[in-house]
Coordinates of C-alpha atoms and ligand atoms in Angstrom, one line a residue:
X10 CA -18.4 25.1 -9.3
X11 CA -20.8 25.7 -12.3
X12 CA -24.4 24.3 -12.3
X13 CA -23.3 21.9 -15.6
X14 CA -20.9 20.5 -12.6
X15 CA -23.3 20.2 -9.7
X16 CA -26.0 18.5 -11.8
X17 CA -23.3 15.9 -13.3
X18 CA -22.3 14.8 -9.7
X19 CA -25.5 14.9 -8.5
X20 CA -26.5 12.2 -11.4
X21 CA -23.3 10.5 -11.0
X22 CA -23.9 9.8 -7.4
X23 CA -27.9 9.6 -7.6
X24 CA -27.1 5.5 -7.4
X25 CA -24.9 3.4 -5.5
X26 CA -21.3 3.8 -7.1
X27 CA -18.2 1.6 -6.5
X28 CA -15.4 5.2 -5.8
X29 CA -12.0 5.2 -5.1
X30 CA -10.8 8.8 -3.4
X31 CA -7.1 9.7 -4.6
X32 CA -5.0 12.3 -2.4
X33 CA -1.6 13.7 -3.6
X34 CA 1.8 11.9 -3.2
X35 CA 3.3 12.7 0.8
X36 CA -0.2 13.3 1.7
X37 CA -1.0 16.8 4.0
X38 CA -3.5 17.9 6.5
X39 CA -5.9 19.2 3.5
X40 CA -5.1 16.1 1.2
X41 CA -6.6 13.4 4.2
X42 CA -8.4 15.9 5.5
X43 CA -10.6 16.2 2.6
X44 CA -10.7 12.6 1.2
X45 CA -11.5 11.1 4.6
X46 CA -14.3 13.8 4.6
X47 CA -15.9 12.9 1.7
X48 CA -15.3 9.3 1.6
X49 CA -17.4 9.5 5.2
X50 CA -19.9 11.3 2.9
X51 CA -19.8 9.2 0.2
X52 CA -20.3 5.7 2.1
X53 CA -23.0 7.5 4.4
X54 CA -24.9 7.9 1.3
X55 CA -24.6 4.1 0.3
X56 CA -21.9 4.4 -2.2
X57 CA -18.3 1.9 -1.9
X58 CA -16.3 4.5 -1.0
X59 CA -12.1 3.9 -0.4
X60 CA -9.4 6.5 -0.2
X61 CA -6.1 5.4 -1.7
X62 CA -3.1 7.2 -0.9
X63 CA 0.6 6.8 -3.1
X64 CA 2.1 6.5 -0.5
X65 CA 2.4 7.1 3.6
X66 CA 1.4 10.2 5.6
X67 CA 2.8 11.2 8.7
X68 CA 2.1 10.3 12.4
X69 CA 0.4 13.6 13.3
X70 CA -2.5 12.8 10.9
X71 CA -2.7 9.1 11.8
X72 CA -5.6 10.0 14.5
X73 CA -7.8 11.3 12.0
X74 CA -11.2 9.7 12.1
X75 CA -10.9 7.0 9.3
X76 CA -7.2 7.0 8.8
X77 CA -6.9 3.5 9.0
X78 CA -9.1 2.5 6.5
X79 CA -6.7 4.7 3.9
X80 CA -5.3 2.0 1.7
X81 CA -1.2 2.6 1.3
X82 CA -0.7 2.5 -2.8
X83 CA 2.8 1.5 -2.3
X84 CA 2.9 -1.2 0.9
X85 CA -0.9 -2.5 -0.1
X86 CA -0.2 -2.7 -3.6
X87 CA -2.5 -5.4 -5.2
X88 CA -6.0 -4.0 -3.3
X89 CA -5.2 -0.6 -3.8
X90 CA -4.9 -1.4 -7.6
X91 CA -7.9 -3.5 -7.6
X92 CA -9.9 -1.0 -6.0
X93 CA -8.6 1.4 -8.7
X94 CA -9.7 -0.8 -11.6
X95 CA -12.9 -1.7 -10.6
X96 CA -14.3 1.9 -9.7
X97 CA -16.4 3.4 -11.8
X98 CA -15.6 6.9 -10.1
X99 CA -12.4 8.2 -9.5
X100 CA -11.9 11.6 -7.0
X101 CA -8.9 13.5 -7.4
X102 CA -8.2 16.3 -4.5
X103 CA -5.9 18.6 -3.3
X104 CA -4.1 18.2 -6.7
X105 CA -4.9 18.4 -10.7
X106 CA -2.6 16.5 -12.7
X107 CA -1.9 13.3 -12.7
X108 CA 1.8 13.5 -12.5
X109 CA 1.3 14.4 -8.8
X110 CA 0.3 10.5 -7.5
X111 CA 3.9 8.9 -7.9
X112 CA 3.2 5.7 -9.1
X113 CA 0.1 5.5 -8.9
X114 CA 0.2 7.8 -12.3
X115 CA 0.0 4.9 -15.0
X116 CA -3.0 3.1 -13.3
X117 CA -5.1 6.1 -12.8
X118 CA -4.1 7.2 -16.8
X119 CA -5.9 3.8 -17.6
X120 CA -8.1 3.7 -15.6
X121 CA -12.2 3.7 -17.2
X122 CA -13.9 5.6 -14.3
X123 CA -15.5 8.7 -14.6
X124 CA -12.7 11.7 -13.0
X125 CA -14.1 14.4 -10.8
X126 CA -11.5 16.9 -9.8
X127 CA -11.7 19.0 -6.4
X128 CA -8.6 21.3 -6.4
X129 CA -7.4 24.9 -5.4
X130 CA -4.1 24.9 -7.4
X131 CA -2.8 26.9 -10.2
X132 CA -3.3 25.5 -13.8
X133 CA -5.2 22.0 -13.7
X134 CA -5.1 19.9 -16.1
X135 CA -8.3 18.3 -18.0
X136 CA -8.5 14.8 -17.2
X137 CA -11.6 15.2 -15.3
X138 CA -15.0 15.1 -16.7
X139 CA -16.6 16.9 -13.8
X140 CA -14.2 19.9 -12.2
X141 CA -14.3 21.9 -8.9
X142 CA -11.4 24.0 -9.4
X143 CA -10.9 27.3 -7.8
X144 CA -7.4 28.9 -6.7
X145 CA -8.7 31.5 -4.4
X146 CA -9.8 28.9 -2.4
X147 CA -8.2 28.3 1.2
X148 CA -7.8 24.5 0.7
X149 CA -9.2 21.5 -0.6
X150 CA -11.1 20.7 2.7
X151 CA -13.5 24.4 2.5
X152 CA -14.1 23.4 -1.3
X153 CA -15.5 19.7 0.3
X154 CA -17.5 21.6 2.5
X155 CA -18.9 24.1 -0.5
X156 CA -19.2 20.7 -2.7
X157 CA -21.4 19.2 0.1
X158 CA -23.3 22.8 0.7
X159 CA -24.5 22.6 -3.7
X160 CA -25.3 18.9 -3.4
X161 CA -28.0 19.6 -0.4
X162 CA -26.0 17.8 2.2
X163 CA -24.3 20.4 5.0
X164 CA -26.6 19.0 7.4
X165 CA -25.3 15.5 6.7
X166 CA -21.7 16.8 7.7
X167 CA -21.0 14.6 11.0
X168 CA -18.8 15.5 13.9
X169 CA -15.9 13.1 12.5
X170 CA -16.6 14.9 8.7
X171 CA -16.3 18.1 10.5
X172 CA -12.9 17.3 12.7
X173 CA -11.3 15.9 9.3
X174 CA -12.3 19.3 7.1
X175 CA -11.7 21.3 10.0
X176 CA -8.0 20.0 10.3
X177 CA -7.8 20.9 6.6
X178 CA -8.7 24.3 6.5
X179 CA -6.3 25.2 9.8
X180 CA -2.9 23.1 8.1
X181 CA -3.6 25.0 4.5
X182 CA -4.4 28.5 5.8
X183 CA -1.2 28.5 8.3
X184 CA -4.2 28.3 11.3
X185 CA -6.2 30.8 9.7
X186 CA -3.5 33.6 8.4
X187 CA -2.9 32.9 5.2
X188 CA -4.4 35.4 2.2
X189 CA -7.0 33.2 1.0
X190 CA -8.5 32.7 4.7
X191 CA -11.7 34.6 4.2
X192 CA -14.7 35.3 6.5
X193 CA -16.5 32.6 4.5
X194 CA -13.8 30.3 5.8
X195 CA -14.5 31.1 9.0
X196 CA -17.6 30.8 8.7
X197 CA -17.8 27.4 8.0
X198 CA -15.1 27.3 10.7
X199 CA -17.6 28.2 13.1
X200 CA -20.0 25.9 11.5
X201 CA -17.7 23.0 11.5
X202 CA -17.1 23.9 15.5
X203 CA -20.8 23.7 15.9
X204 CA -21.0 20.4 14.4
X205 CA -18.8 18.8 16.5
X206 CA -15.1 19.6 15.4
X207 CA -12.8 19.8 18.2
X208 CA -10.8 22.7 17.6
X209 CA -8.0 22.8 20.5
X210 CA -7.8 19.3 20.2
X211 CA -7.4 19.5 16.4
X212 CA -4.3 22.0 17.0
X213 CA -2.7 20.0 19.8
X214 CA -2.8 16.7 17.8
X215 CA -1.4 18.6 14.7
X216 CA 1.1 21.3 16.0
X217 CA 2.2 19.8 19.9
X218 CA 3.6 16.2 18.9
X219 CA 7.5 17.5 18.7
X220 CA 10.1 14.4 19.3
X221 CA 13.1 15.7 20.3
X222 CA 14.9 14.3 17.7
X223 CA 12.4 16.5 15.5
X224 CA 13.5 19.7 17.9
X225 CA 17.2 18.7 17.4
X226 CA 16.2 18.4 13.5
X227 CA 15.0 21.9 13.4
X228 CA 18.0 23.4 15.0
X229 CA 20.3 21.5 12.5
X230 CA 17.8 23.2 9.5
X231 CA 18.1 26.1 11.3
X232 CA 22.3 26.4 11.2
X233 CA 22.4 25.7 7.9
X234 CA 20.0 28.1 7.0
X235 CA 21.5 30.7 4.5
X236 CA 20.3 34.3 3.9
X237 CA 20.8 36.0 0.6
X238 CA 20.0 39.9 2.0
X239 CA 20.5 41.1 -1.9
X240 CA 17.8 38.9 -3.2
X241 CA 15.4 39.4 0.3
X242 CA 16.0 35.9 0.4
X243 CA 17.1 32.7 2.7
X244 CA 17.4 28.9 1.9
X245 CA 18.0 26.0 4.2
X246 CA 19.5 22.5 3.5
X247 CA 18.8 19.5 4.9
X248 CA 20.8 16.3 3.9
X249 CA 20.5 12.9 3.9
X250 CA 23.3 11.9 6.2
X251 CA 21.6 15.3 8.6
X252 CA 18.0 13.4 8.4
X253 CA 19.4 9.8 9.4
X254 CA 21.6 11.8 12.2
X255 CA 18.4 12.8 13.7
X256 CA 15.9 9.9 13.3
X257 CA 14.2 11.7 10.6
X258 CA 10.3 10.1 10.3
X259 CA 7.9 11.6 7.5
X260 CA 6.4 14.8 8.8
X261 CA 9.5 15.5 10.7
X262 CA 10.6 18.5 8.4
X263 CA 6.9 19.7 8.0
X264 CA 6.9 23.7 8.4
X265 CA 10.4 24.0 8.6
X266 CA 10.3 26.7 5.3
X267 CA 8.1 29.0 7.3
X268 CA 11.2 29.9 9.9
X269 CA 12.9 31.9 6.6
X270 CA 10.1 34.1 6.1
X271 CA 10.1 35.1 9.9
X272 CA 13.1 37.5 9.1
X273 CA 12.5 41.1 8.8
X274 CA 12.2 41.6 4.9
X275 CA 12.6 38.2 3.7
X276 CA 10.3 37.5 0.6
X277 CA 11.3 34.2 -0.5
X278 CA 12.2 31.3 1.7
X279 CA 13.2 27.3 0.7
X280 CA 14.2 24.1 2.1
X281 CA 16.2 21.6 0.0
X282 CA 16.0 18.1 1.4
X283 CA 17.7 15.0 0.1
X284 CA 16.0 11.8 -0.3
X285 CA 18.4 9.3 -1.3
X286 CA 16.3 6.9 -2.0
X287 CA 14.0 8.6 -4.8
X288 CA 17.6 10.2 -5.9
X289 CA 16.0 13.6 -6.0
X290 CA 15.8 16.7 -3.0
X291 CA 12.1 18.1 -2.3
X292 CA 11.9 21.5 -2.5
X293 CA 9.5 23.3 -0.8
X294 CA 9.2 27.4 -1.6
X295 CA 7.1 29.8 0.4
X296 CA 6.9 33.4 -0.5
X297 CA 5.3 36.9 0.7
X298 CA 3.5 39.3 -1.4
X299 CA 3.1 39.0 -5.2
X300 CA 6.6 37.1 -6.1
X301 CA 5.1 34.0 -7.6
X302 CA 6.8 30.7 -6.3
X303 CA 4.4 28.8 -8.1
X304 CA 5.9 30.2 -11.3
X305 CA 9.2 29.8 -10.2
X306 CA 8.8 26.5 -9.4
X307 CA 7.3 25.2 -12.6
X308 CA 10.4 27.3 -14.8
X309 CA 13.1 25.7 -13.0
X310 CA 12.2 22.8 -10.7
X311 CA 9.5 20.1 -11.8
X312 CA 6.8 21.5 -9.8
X313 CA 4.4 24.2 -8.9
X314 CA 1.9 24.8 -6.4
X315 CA 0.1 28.3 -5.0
X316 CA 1.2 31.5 -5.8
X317 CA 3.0 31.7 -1.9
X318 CA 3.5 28.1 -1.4
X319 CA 5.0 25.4 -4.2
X320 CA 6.8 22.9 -4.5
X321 CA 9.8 21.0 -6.7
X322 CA 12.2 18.8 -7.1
X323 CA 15.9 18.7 -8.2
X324 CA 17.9 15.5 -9.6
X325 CA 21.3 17.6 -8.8
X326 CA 23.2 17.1 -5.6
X327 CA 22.7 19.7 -2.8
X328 CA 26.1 21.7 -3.6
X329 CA 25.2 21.7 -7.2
X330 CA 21.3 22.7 -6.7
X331 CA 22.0 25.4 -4.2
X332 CA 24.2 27.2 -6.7
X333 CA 21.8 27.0 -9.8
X334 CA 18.9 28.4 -7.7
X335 CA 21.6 31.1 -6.5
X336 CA 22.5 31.6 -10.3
X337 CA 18.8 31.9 -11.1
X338 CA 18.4 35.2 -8.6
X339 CA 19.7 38.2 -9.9
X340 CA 16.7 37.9 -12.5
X341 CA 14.4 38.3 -9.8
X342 CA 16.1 40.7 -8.3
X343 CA 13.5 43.7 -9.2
X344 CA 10.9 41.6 -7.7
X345 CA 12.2 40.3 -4.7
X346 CA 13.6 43.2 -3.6
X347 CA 11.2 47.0 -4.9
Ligands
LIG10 P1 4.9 21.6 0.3 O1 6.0 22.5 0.1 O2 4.2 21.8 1.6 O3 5.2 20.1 0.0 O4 3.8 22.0 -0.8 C1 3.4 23.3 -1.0 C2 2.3 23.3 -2.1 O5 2.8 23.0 -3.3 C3 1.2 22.3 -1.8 O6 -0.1 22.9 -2.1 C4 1.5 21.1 -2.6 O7 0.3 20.4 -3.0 C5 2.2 21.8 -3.8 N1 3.3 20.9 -4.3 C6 4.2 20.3 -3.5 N2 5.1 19.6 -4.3 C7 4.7 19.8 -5.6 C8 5.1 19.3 -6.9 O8 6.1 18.5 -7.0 N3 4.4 19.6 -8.0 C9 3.3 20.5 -7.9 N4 2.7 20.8 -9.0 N5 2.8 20.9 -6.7 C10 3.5 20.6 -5.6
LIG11 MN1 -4.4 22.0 -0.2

């Protein structure tokens, strides 16, 4: 963040200020993670501070300190939009265009608040009048924790602060193995530890809180699961009539991409999932080593991302989208596959 940045938050927040915190649509670890962190901040410091999500986030997050104070754009409609028109600053993290919020887009594109944008993803846009965007970073949450370090105010980082950017960091970095996990990330790891985040508890909440109809879920993912050997490849399908077989709740299908790139010399892995009510499948792409799914992503599906991890969408039927992203391939092939 440059010092042009710092100094215009540090003026924008130097009096009581009514702020509404925005997350991305199907919120993640890093997405609450970091709004609930800096929302803590932001109120501690005297400011009217409210996160507002589009929409719900799933069970495993729900015990995060704050979580029920997140307002639901979607099933508490007429407070969430009030608190959007009558703030005079608007946050954006863990995302940087405004496409990204569901329906939340038109009321934030009217909106009169001041933006300030705190993002690690490839190519923001420029909606925001102050920006803290940096794609080498690990997550959202460490660039909360750098944001607090320029404006003074680590040691105002508080044991729930530190549990919710602590969660962050772990669910963006793959619990620390991901590329852009660097010793400064665990560094403030440690730090975070010291200040009162509970680490083992942090990873039991998140990663132990399998339903069996989740594990039963998997395995169904896991049959379908097709592997392209000439493109270093696999996908797996999940539809509709397969979610509601199993219970499906939002979360359920959270890491399930990962399994494809657990073969020996598969680069690219994706999961196509059918949401019959939105009439589109989410596609989630993961990758290893320099093939850009972030790139990929943008050409051919709606979306984008990080250069390992992106996502889409598709408005074709699974049969019909599973054959176009086969057709789309043999391009690639050099680069999936030297
Ligand atoms: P996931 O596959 O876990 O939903 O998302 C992987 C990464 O891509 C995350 O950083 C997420 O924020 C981003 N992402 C997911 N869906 C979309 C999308 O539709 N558009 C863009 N631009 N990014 C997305
Ligand atoms: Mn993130």
């Amino acid at each position: 963040m440059n010092l042009e940045h710092i100094n215009g938050l540090k003026t924008l927040l130097s009096l009581p200020k009514k702020i509404a915190i925005i997350p991305h649509k199907n919120p993640d670890g890093d997405a609450i993670g970091s709004t609930l962190a800096l929302c803590q901040y932001l109120k501690n410091k005297g400011h009217e501070a409210t996160v507002v999500a589009p929409n719900d986030f799933p069970k495993f997050l729900k015990w995060m300190p704050g979580a029920e104070t997140i307002l639901n754009f979607e099933k508490e409609n007429s407070q969430a939009k009030s608190v959007l028109e009558n703030a005079e600053v608007i946050f954006t993290l863990d995302f940087n265009h405004l496409g990204r919020v569901g329906q939340m887009t038109p009321f934030l594109e009217s909106a009169s608040a001041t933006f300030v944008m705190v993002d690690h993803h490839q190519a923001p846009a420029d909606y925001a009048k102050i920006m803290y965007s940096d794609v080498s970073m690990s997550s959202t949450c460490e660039m909360v924790y750098h944001l607090l370090d320029y404006l003074g105010a680590v040691e105002e980082i508080t044991s729930d602060m530190a549990n919710c950017i602590y969660t962050g960091i772990m669910t963006d970095t793959g619990s620390f193995k991901f590329k852009a996990t660097t010793s400064t990330t665990h560094r403030i790891i440690a730090d975070l530890i010291d200040k009162g985040a509970q680490n083992t508890a942090i990873h039991h909440r998140i990663y132990d809180t399998n339903s069996p109809s989740r594990l039963h879920l998997l395995g169904c993912a896991l049959k379908n699961m097709v592997i392209l050997e000439e493109y270093n490849t696999t996908y797996i399908t999940l539809s509709q009539d397969e979610l509601d077989k199993y219970n499906y709740s939002k979360g359920d299908t959270e890491g399930f991409v990962n399994y494809g790139l657990t073969l020996d010399n598969i680069r690219f892995a994706v999961i196509f999932i059918e949401n019959k009510e939105e009439g589109i499948l989410k596609i989630s792409l993961r990758s290893v080593g320099d093939f850009s799914v972030n790139d990929f992503s943008r050409q051919f599906f709606h979306g984008g991302g990080h250069t390992n991890a992106a996502g889409g969408k598709s408005d074709l039927s699974i049969p019909e989208t599973t054959k176009y992203f086969e057709s789309l391939l043999p391009q690639f092939k050099k680069e999936l596959t030297q």
